[in-house]
Amino acid sequence: MATMASVWVGSRGTIRDYSGFNASRDADAIRRAIRGIGTDEKTLIDIITGRSNAQRQLIAKEYKAAAGKELKDALKGDLSGNLESVMVALVMPPALFDAKQLKKSMKGSGTDEQALIEILASRTSKQMKEVAQAYYTVYKKSLGDDISSDTTGDFRKALLTLADSRRDESQRVDEQVAKKDAQILYNAGEKRWGTDEDKFVEVLCFSSFPQLKLTFDEYRNLSGKKIEDSIKGELSGHFEDLLLAIVKCANNTPAFFAERLNKCLKGAGTDEFTLNRILVSRSEIDLLDIRAEYKRLYGVSLYSAIKSDTSGDYGTTLLRICGGDE
């Protein structure tokens, strides 16, 4: 189990393995919570938010053996609305959850480009390999094919590169390469009449994040401008949005997510689709850092922002995932 989950577990998550873990005891308690007259939501929330994803997979296995049905189906049958969405998300393996989120973003009449951008810009190549596998297993279609039929132009080309796990993952940086790439970006944009979009894809979708950080520093030395400002001036539409998201993730991934969370918590109505996805998918990776960035950027804790925007068992579940109020 551990090896499969490893690319989804970082050291800055709010949810960790539960030390006194016993899968069959948890599965039994969940069965009782669901089986009674009226659901015991408190027990469900306590157990599911109090265990790591790897542990939840073991509970789901025990549950199926004892109850004869999938845990996620039992939760779907017993809960509703936003609480159902977030609880079902928590019991899915992370790669499957991302695959389903991508499918939802492309299904039906409109495409949710911002969700596609968020997932594809922020995941590592190793994570994307697992997501693409899960996607194919569930939908019998490749992720690339669905992206192709749902998007166009340079935006499509960049998304396909990211979906294909082409980003270098090494932590080593090379100053000469950064200088060369900065020059390529400068020549492709600021320096010429018209923009060579392919060059932007080549550098931003293939280089590792640490390498990109160095390239952006070199770019600023060379052009006197931040790469973000050049992208805003040279490009447009969803392609521009995607490249700006990549720049943000390369510079500071937790700040990128803090900004996304702030967008879905402020204004009229809460964007629960995004809120659930970020909290669930980052809960074992870097949610502690996202919380710190949220406080730094907006002057209030993420916890208090979620608390004032959600209520009931759903709100309780999100606050459990979020963890502390600092």
Tab-separated table of C-alpha atoms in Angstrom:
chain	number	residue	atom	x	y	z
A	1	MET	CA	0.000	0.000	0.000
A	2	ALA	CA	2.689	2.451	1.042
A	3	THR	CA	4.523	2.473	-2.272
A	4	MET	CA	1.405	3.277	-4.245
A	5	ALA	CA	0.464	6.228	-2.089
A	6	SER	CA	3.987	7.609	-1.780
A	7	VAL	CA	3.873	10.162	-4.625
A	8	TRP	CA	0.775	11.641	-2.950
A	9	VAL	CA	2.245	12.021	0.517
A	10	GLY	CA	4.470	14.940	1.457
A	11	SER	CA	5.790	16.086	4.802
A	12	ARG	CA	3.560	19.163	5.089
A	13	GLY	CA	0.108	17.633	5.190
A	14	THR	CA	-2.536	18.176	7.868
A	15	ILE	CA	-3.617	14.523	7.781
A	16	ARG	CA	-1.218	11.786	8.847
A	17	ASP	CA	-1.428	8.066	9.497
A	18	TYR	CA	-3.497	7.372	12.619
A	19	SER	CA	-1.277	5.570	15.094
A	20	GLY	CA	-3.774	3.240	16.754
A	21	PHE	CA	-5.144	2.161	13.390
A	22	ASN	CA	-7.323	-0.932	13.079
A	23	ALA	CA	-9.046	-1.259	9.698
A	24	SER	CA	-11.656	-3.840	10.654
A	25	ARG	CA	-12.638	-1.934	13.805
A	26	ASP	CA	-13.067	1.263	11.745
A	27	ALA	CA	-15.012	-0.569	9.029
A	28	ASP	CA	-17.298	-2.013	11.672
A	29	ALA	CA	-17.913	1.384	13.290
A	30	ILE	CA	-18.702	2.860	9.852
A	31	ARG	CA	-21.158	0.043	9.146
A	32	ARG	CA	-22.944	0.724	12.397
A	33	ALA	CA	-22.974	4.471	11.714
A	34	ILE	CA	-24.609	3.895	8.337
A	35	ARG	CA	-26.911	1.025	9.244
A	36	GLY	CA	-28.849	2.611	12.070
A	37	ILE	CA	-32.025	4.648	11.792
A	38	GLY	CA	-30.621	7.950	10.624
A	39	THR	CA	-26.921	8.159	9.878
A	40	ASP	CA	-24.398	8.855	12.627
A	41	GLU	CA	-22.475	11.518	10.704
A	42	LYS	CA	-20.213	12.344	13.625
A	43	THR	CA	-18.687	8.847	13.667
A	44	LEU	CA	-18.245	8.871	9.884
A	45	ILE	CA	-16.525	12.265	9.958
A	46	ASP	CA	-14.314	11.338	12.941
A	47	ILE	CA	-13.054	8.162	11.306
A	48	ILE	CA	-12.711	9.279	7.699
A	49	THR	CA	-11.015	12.622	8.388
A	50	GLY	CA	-8.932	11.036	11.153
A	51	ARG	CA	-7.202	8.481	8.916
A	52	SER	CA	-4.738	8.854	6.039
A	53	ASN	CA	-5.793	7.982	2.503
A	54	ALA	CA	-3.761	4.761	2.581
A	55	GLN	CA	-5.586	3.782	5.772
A	56	ARG	CA	-8.966	4.662	4.231
A	57	GLN	CA	-8.217	2.246	1.379
A	58	LEU	CA	-7.709	-0.536	3.942
A	59	ILE	CA	-10.955	0.408	5.707
A	60	ALA	CA	-12.774	0.325	2.331
A	61	LYS	CA	-11.422	-3.178	1.712
A	62	GLU	CA	-12.583	-4.413	5.120
A	63	TYR	CA	-15.930	-2.693	4.645
A	64	LYS	CA	-16.528	-4.421	1.317
A	65	ALA	CA	-15.631	-7.809	2.773
A	66	ALA	CA	-18.036	-7.332	5.677
A	67	ALA	CA	-20.894	-5.414	4.045
A	68	GLY	CA	-20.693	-6.752	0.493
A	69	LYS	CA	-20.667	-3.288	-1.068
A	70	GLU	CA	-18.212	-0.505	-1.808
A	71	LEU	CA	-17.721	2.040	0.968
A	72	LYS	CA	-18.060	4.920	-1.483
A	73	ASP	CA	-21.424	3.589	-2.689
A	74	ALA	CA	-22.610	3.220	0.902
A	75	LEU	CA	-21.630	6.844	1.596
A	76	LYS	CA	-23.358	7.990	-1.607
A	77	GLY	CA	-26.521	6.174	-0.592
A	78	ASP	CA	-26.513	7.599	2.902
A	79	LEU	CA	-25.262	11.167	2.594
A	80	SER	CA	-26.191	13.974	0.235
A	81	GLY	CA	-25.020	17.312	-1.127
A	82	ASN	CA	-21.617	18.762	-0.297
A	83	LEU	CA	-21.037	16.398	2.627
A	84	GLU	CA	-21.481	13.416	0.328
A	85	SER	CA	-19.091	14.914	-2.253
A	86	VAL	CA	-16.276	15.540	0.198
A	87	MET	CA	-16.648	12.204	2.053
A	88	VAL	CA	-16.662	10.227	-1.200
A	89	ALA	CA	-13.597	12.225	-2.329
A	90	LEU	CA	-11.761	11.326	0.881
A	91	VAL	CA	-12.234	7.575	0.424
A	92	MET	CA	-10.987	7.542	-3.184
A	93	PRO	CA	-7.320	6.860	-3.981
A	94	PRO	CA	-5.779	10.247	-4.926
A	95	ALA	CA	-5.055	9.357	-8.582
A	96	LEU	CA	-8.628	8.199	-9.086
A	97	PHE	CA	-9.954	11.354	-7.429
A	98	ASP	CA	-7.918	13.536	-9.829
A	99	ALA	CA	-9.047	11.424	-12.798
A	100	LYS	CA	-12.692	11.904	-11.828
A	101	GLN	CA	-12.194	15.633	-11.278
A	102	LEU	CA	-10.645	15.937	-14.744
A	103	LYS	CA	-13.538	14.011	-16.273
A	104	LYS	CA	-16.075	16.242	-14.499
A	105	SER	CA	-14.216	19.299	-15.787
A	106	MET	CA	-14.644	18.111	-19.372
A	107	LYS	CA	-18.059	16.500	-19.195
A	108	GLY	CA	-21.257	18.036	-20.494
A	109	SER	CA	-21.847	21.331	-22.200
A	110	GLY	CA	-19.012	23.503	-20.934
A	111	THR	CA	-15.407	22.805	-20.011
A	112	ASP	CA	-14.173	23.961	-16.600
A	113	GLU	CA	-10.824	25.193	-17.875
A	114	GLN	CA	-9.736	26.540	-14.501
A	115	ALA	CA	-10.035	23.073	-12.926
A	116	LEU	CA	-8.059	21.510	-15.790
A	117	ILE	CA	-5.407	24.197	-15.386
A	118	GLU	CA	-5.206	23.792	-11.609
A	119	ILE	CA	-4.732	20.033	-11.724
A	120	LEU	CA	-2.381	19.826	-14.711
A	121	ALA	CA	-0.221	22.796	-13.700
A	122	SER	CA	0.347	21.616	-10.135
A	123	ARG	CA	0.796	17.831	-10.272
A	124	THR	CA	4.191	16.173	-10.595
A	125	SER	CA	5.006	13.911	-13.538
A	126	LYS	CA	4.855	10.862	-11.270
A	127	GLN	CA	1.410	11.896	-10.055
A	128	MET	CA	0.195	12.539	-13.609
A	129	LYS	CA	1.351	9.074	-14.695
A	130	GLU	CA	-0.903	7.545	-12.029
A	131	VAL	CA	-3.775	9.882	-12.879
A	132	ALA	CA	-3.579	8.964	-16.581
A	133	GLN	CA	-3.563	5.265	-15.654
A	134	ALA	CA	-6.568	5.660	-13.354
A	135	TYR	CA	-8.365	7.672	-16.034
A	136	TYR	CA	-7.906	4.961	-18.622
A	137	THR	CA	-8.930	2.219	-16.182
A	138	VAL	CA	-12.204	3.956	-15.320
A	139	TYR	CA	-13.205	5.534	-18.640
A	140	LYS	CA	-11.541	3.215	-21.182
A	141	LYS	CA	-10.313	6.323	-22.969
A	142	SER	CA	-7.012	8.079	-22.659
A	143	LEU	CA	-6.892	11.377	-20.798
A	144	GLY	CA	-5.058	12.854	-23.790
A	145	ASP	CA	-7.885	11.935	-26.167
A	146	ASP	CA	-10.471	13.619	-23.977
A	147	ILE	CA	-8.328	16.743	-23.550
A	148	SER	CA	-7.812	16.806	-27.327
A	149	SER	CA	-11.498	16.716	-28.121
A	150	ASP	CA	-12.320	19.303	-25.462
A	151	THR	CA	-9.706	22.012	-26.003
A	152	THR	CA	-7.972	23.737	-28.914
A	153	GLY	CA	-4.784	25.419	-30.081
A	154	ASP	CA	-1.795	26.227	-27.901
A	155	PHE	CA	-3.844	25.612	-24.764
A	156	ARG	CA	-4.481	22.043	-25.911
A	157	LYS	CA	-0.839	21.505	-26.859
A	158	ALA	CA	0.371	22.636	-23.423
A	159	LEU	CA	-2.237	20.576	-21.538
A	160	LEU	CA	-1.324	17.471	-23.542
A	161	THR	CA	2.359	17.939	-22.727
A	162	LEU	CA	1.514	18.140	-19.012
A	163	ALA	CA	-0.938	15.212	-19.173
A	164	ASP	CA	1.814	13.165	-20.785
A	165	SER	CA	4.069	13.579	-17.710
A	166	ARG	CA	6.822	15.285	-19.670
A	167	ARG	CA	8.049	17.588	-16.903
A	168	ASP	CA	11.553	16.878	-15.629
A	169	GLU	CA	11.460	15.908	-11.946
A	170	SER	CA	15.080	16.298	-10.954
A	171	GLN	CA	15.937	18.772	-8.192
A	172	ARG	CA	19.249	19.681	-9.798
A	173	VAL	CA	19.454	23.111	-11.409
A	174	ASP	CA	21.762	24.269	-14.173
A	175	GLU	CA	22.555	27.961	-14.432
A	176	GLN	CA	23.689	27.733	-18.069
A	177	VAL	CA	20.438	26.063	-19.083
A	178	ALA	CA	18.495	28.745	-17.168
A	179	LYS	CA	20.358	31.477	-19.088
A	180	LYS	CA	19.717	29.707	-22.398
A	181	ASP	CA	16.012	29.154	-21.633
A	182	ALA	CA	15.583	32.753	-20.496
A	183	GLN	CA	17.021	33.867	-23.835
A	184	ILE	CA	14.696	31.464	-25.710
A	185	LEU	CA	11.666	32.925	-23.882
A	186	TYR	CA	12.867	36.467	-24.508
A	187	ASN	CA	13.428	35.778	-28.212
A	188	ALA	CA	10.045	34.056	-28.456
A	189	GLY	CA	8.122	36.960	-26.926
A	190	GLU	CA	9.415	40.385	-26.030
A	191	LYS	CA	12.086	40.512	-28.719
A	192	ARG	CA	10.037	39.631	-31.782
A	193	TRP	CA	6.992	40.815	-33.684
A	194	GLY	CA	4.364	38.225	-32.770
A	195	THR	CA	4.922	35.436	-30.272
A	196	ASP	CA	6.401	31.969	-30.738
A	197	GLU	CA	4.016	30.064	-28.449
A	198	ASP	CA	5.733	26.701	-28.970
A	199	LYS	CA	8.862	27.957	-27.240
A	200	PHE	CA	6.839	28.915	-24.158
A	201	VAL	CA	5.407	25.378	-24.037
A	202	GLU	CA	8.859	23.863	-24.514
A	203	VAL	CA	10.374	25.684	-21.561
A	204	LEU	CA	7.419	25.955	-19.165
A	205	CYS	CA	5.951	22.458	-19.607
A	206	PHE	CA	9.201	20.439	-19.671
A	207	SER	CA	11.577	22.032	-17.129
A	208	SER	CA	11.475	21.129	-13.451
A	209	PHE	CA	10.040	23.704	-11.028
A	210	PRO	CA	13.419	24.480	-9.377
A	211	GLN	CA	14.935	24.943	-12.851
A	212	LEU	CA	12.077	27.232	-13.898
A	213	LYS	CA	12.591	29.400	-10.807
A	214	LEU	CA	16.171	29.975	-11.866
A	215	THR	CA	15.103	30.609	-15.481
A	216	PHE	CA	12.614	33.264	-14.301
A	217	ASP	CA	15.390	35.017	-12.341
A	218	GLU	CA	17.613	34.986	-15.429
A	219	TYR	CA	14.703	36.241	-17.520
A	220	ARG	CA	14.288	39.216	-15.245
A	221	ASN	CA	18.013	39.999	-15.447
A	222	LEU	CA	17.860	39.801	-19.211
A	223	SER	CA	14.632	41.667	-19.958
A	224	GLY	CA	14.061	43.815	-16.884
A	225	LYS	CA	10.601	42.267	-16.640
A	226	LYS	CA	8.968	39.516	-14.639
A	227	ILE	CA	8.028	36.524	-16.771
A	228	GLU	CA	4.394	36.913	-15.592
A	229	ASP	CA	4.243	40.415	-17.095
A	230	SER	CA	5.639	39.206	-20.398
A	231	ILE	CA	3.128	36.337	-20.516
A	232	LYS	CA	0.269	38.750	-19.790
A	233	GLY	CA	1.484	41.082	-22.519
A	234	GLU	CA	2.213	38.444	-25.151
A	235	LEU	CA	-0.456	35.756	-24.686
A	236	SER	CA	-4.168	35.554	-24.036
A	237	GLY	CA	-7.101	33.339	-23.073
A	238	HIS	CA	-6.799	29.966	-21.371
A	239	PHE	CA	-3.266	29.466	-22.703
A	240	GLU	CA	-2.193	32.594	-20.821
A	241	ASP	CA	-4.043	31.370	-17.694
A	242	LEU	CA	-2.280	27.994	-17.860
A	243	LEU	CA	1.215	29.462	-18.253
A	244	LEU	CA	0.613	31.917	-15.402
A	245	ALA	CA	-0.523	28.993	-13.226
A	246	ILE	CA	2.682	27.109	-14.079
A	247	VAL	CA	4.771	30.173	-13.161
A	248	LYS	CA	2.925	30.467	-9.842
A	249	CYS	CA	3.341	26.758	-9.070
A	250	ALA	CA	7.042	26.849	-9.923
A	251	ASN	CA	7.585	29.892	-7.717
A	252	ASN	CA	5.388	28.861	-4.791
A	253	THR	CA	2.862	26.025	-5.133
A	254	PRO	CA	1.202	26.598	-1.718
A	255	ALA	CA	0.616	30.287	-2.576
A	256	PHE	CA	-0.974	29.212	-5.868
A	257	PHE	CA	-3.468	27.050	-3.943
A	258	ALA	CA	-4.054	29.733	-1.287
A	259	GLU	CA	-5.080	32.116	-4.080
A	260	ARG	CA	-7.393	29.507	-5.594
A	261	LEU	CA	-8.985	28.897	-2.180
A	262	ASN	CA	-9.487	32.590	-1.607
A	263	LYS	CA	-11.254	32.886	-4.958
A	264	CYS	CA	-13.667	30.081	-4.144
A	265	LEU	CA	-14.408	31.368	-0.633
A	266	LYS	CA	-15.008	35.016	-1.328
A	267	GLY	CA	-17.833	36.663	-3.222
A	268	ALA	CA	-21.340	35.416	-3.738
A	269	GLY	CA	-21.667	31.684	-3.217
A	270	THR	CA	-18.928	29.214	-2.419
A	271	ASP	CA	-17.299	27.147	-5.168
A	272	GLU	CA	-17.485	23.777	-3.383
A	273	PHE	CA	-16.185	21.807	-6.386
A	274	THR	CA	-12.836	23.633	-6.124
A	275	LEU	CA	-12.833	23.910	-2.328
A	276	ASN	CA	-13.298	20.151	-1.856
A	277	ARG	CA	-10.709	19.288	-4.493
A	278	ILE	CA	-7.947	21.468	-3.068
A	279	LEU	CA	-8.498	20.523	0.571
A	280	VAL	CA	-8.755	16.807	-0.171
A	281	SER	CA	-5.946	16.603	-2.719
A	282	ARG	CA	-3.444	18.686	-0.706
A	283	SER	CA	-4.381	17.324	2.750
A	284	GLU	CA	-1.402	14.935	2.865
A	285	ILE	CA	1.014	16.971	0.747
A	286	ASP	CA	1.294	20.662	1.681
A	287	LEU	CA	-1.890	21.940	3.317
A	288	LEU	CA	0.113	23.260	6.296
A	289	ASP	CA	2.058	25.492	3.891
A	290	ILE	CA	-1.119	26.508	2.054
A	291	ARG	CA	-2.569	27.592	5.416
A	292	ALA	CA	0.535	29.684	6.161
A	293	GLU	CA	0.409	31.313	2.717
A	294	TYR	CA	-3.314	32.026	3.107
A	295	LYS	CA	-2.677	33.873	6.370
A	296	ARG	CA	0.261	35.758	4.845
A	297	LEU	CA	-1.708	36.807	1.751
A	298	TYR	CA	-5.116	37.554	3.263
A	299	GLY	CA	-4.479	38.327	6.928
A	300	VAL	CA	-6.978	35.731	8.189
A	301	SER	CA	-6.621	32.025	8.780
A	302	LEU	CA	-7.890	29.579	6.165
A	303	TYR	CA	-9.766	27.895	9.023
A	304	SER	CA	-11.760	31.047	9.816
A	305	ALA	CA	-12.447	31.673	6.114
A	306	ILE	CA	-13.857	28.137	5.725
A	307	LYS	CA	-15.789	28.458	8.987
A	308	SER	CA	-17.556	31.638	7.950
A	309	ASP	CA	-18.405	30.234	4.521
A	310	THR	CA	-19.642	26.713	5.287
A	311	SER	CA	-21.902	25.118	7.877
A	312	GLY	CA	-23.201	21.901	9.397
A	313	ASP	CA	-21.502	18.523	8.977
A	314	TYR	CA	-19.987	19.680	5.682
A	315	GLY	CA	-18.272	22.626	7.373
A	316	THR	CA	-17.089	20.372	10.216
A	317	THR	CA	-15.535	17.950	7.707
A	318	LEU	CA	-13.646	20.718	5.880
A	319	LEU	CA	-12.387	22.179	9.152
A	320	ARG	CA	-11.133	18.727	10.208
A	321	ILE	CA	-9.190	18.462	6.942
A	322	CYS	CA	-7.878	21.998	7.344
A	323	GLY	CA	-6.635	21.245	10.867
A	324	GLY	CA	-5.512	24.181	13.034
A	325	ASP	CA	-6.717	27.764	13.133
A	326	GLU	CA	-3.355	29.488	12.837
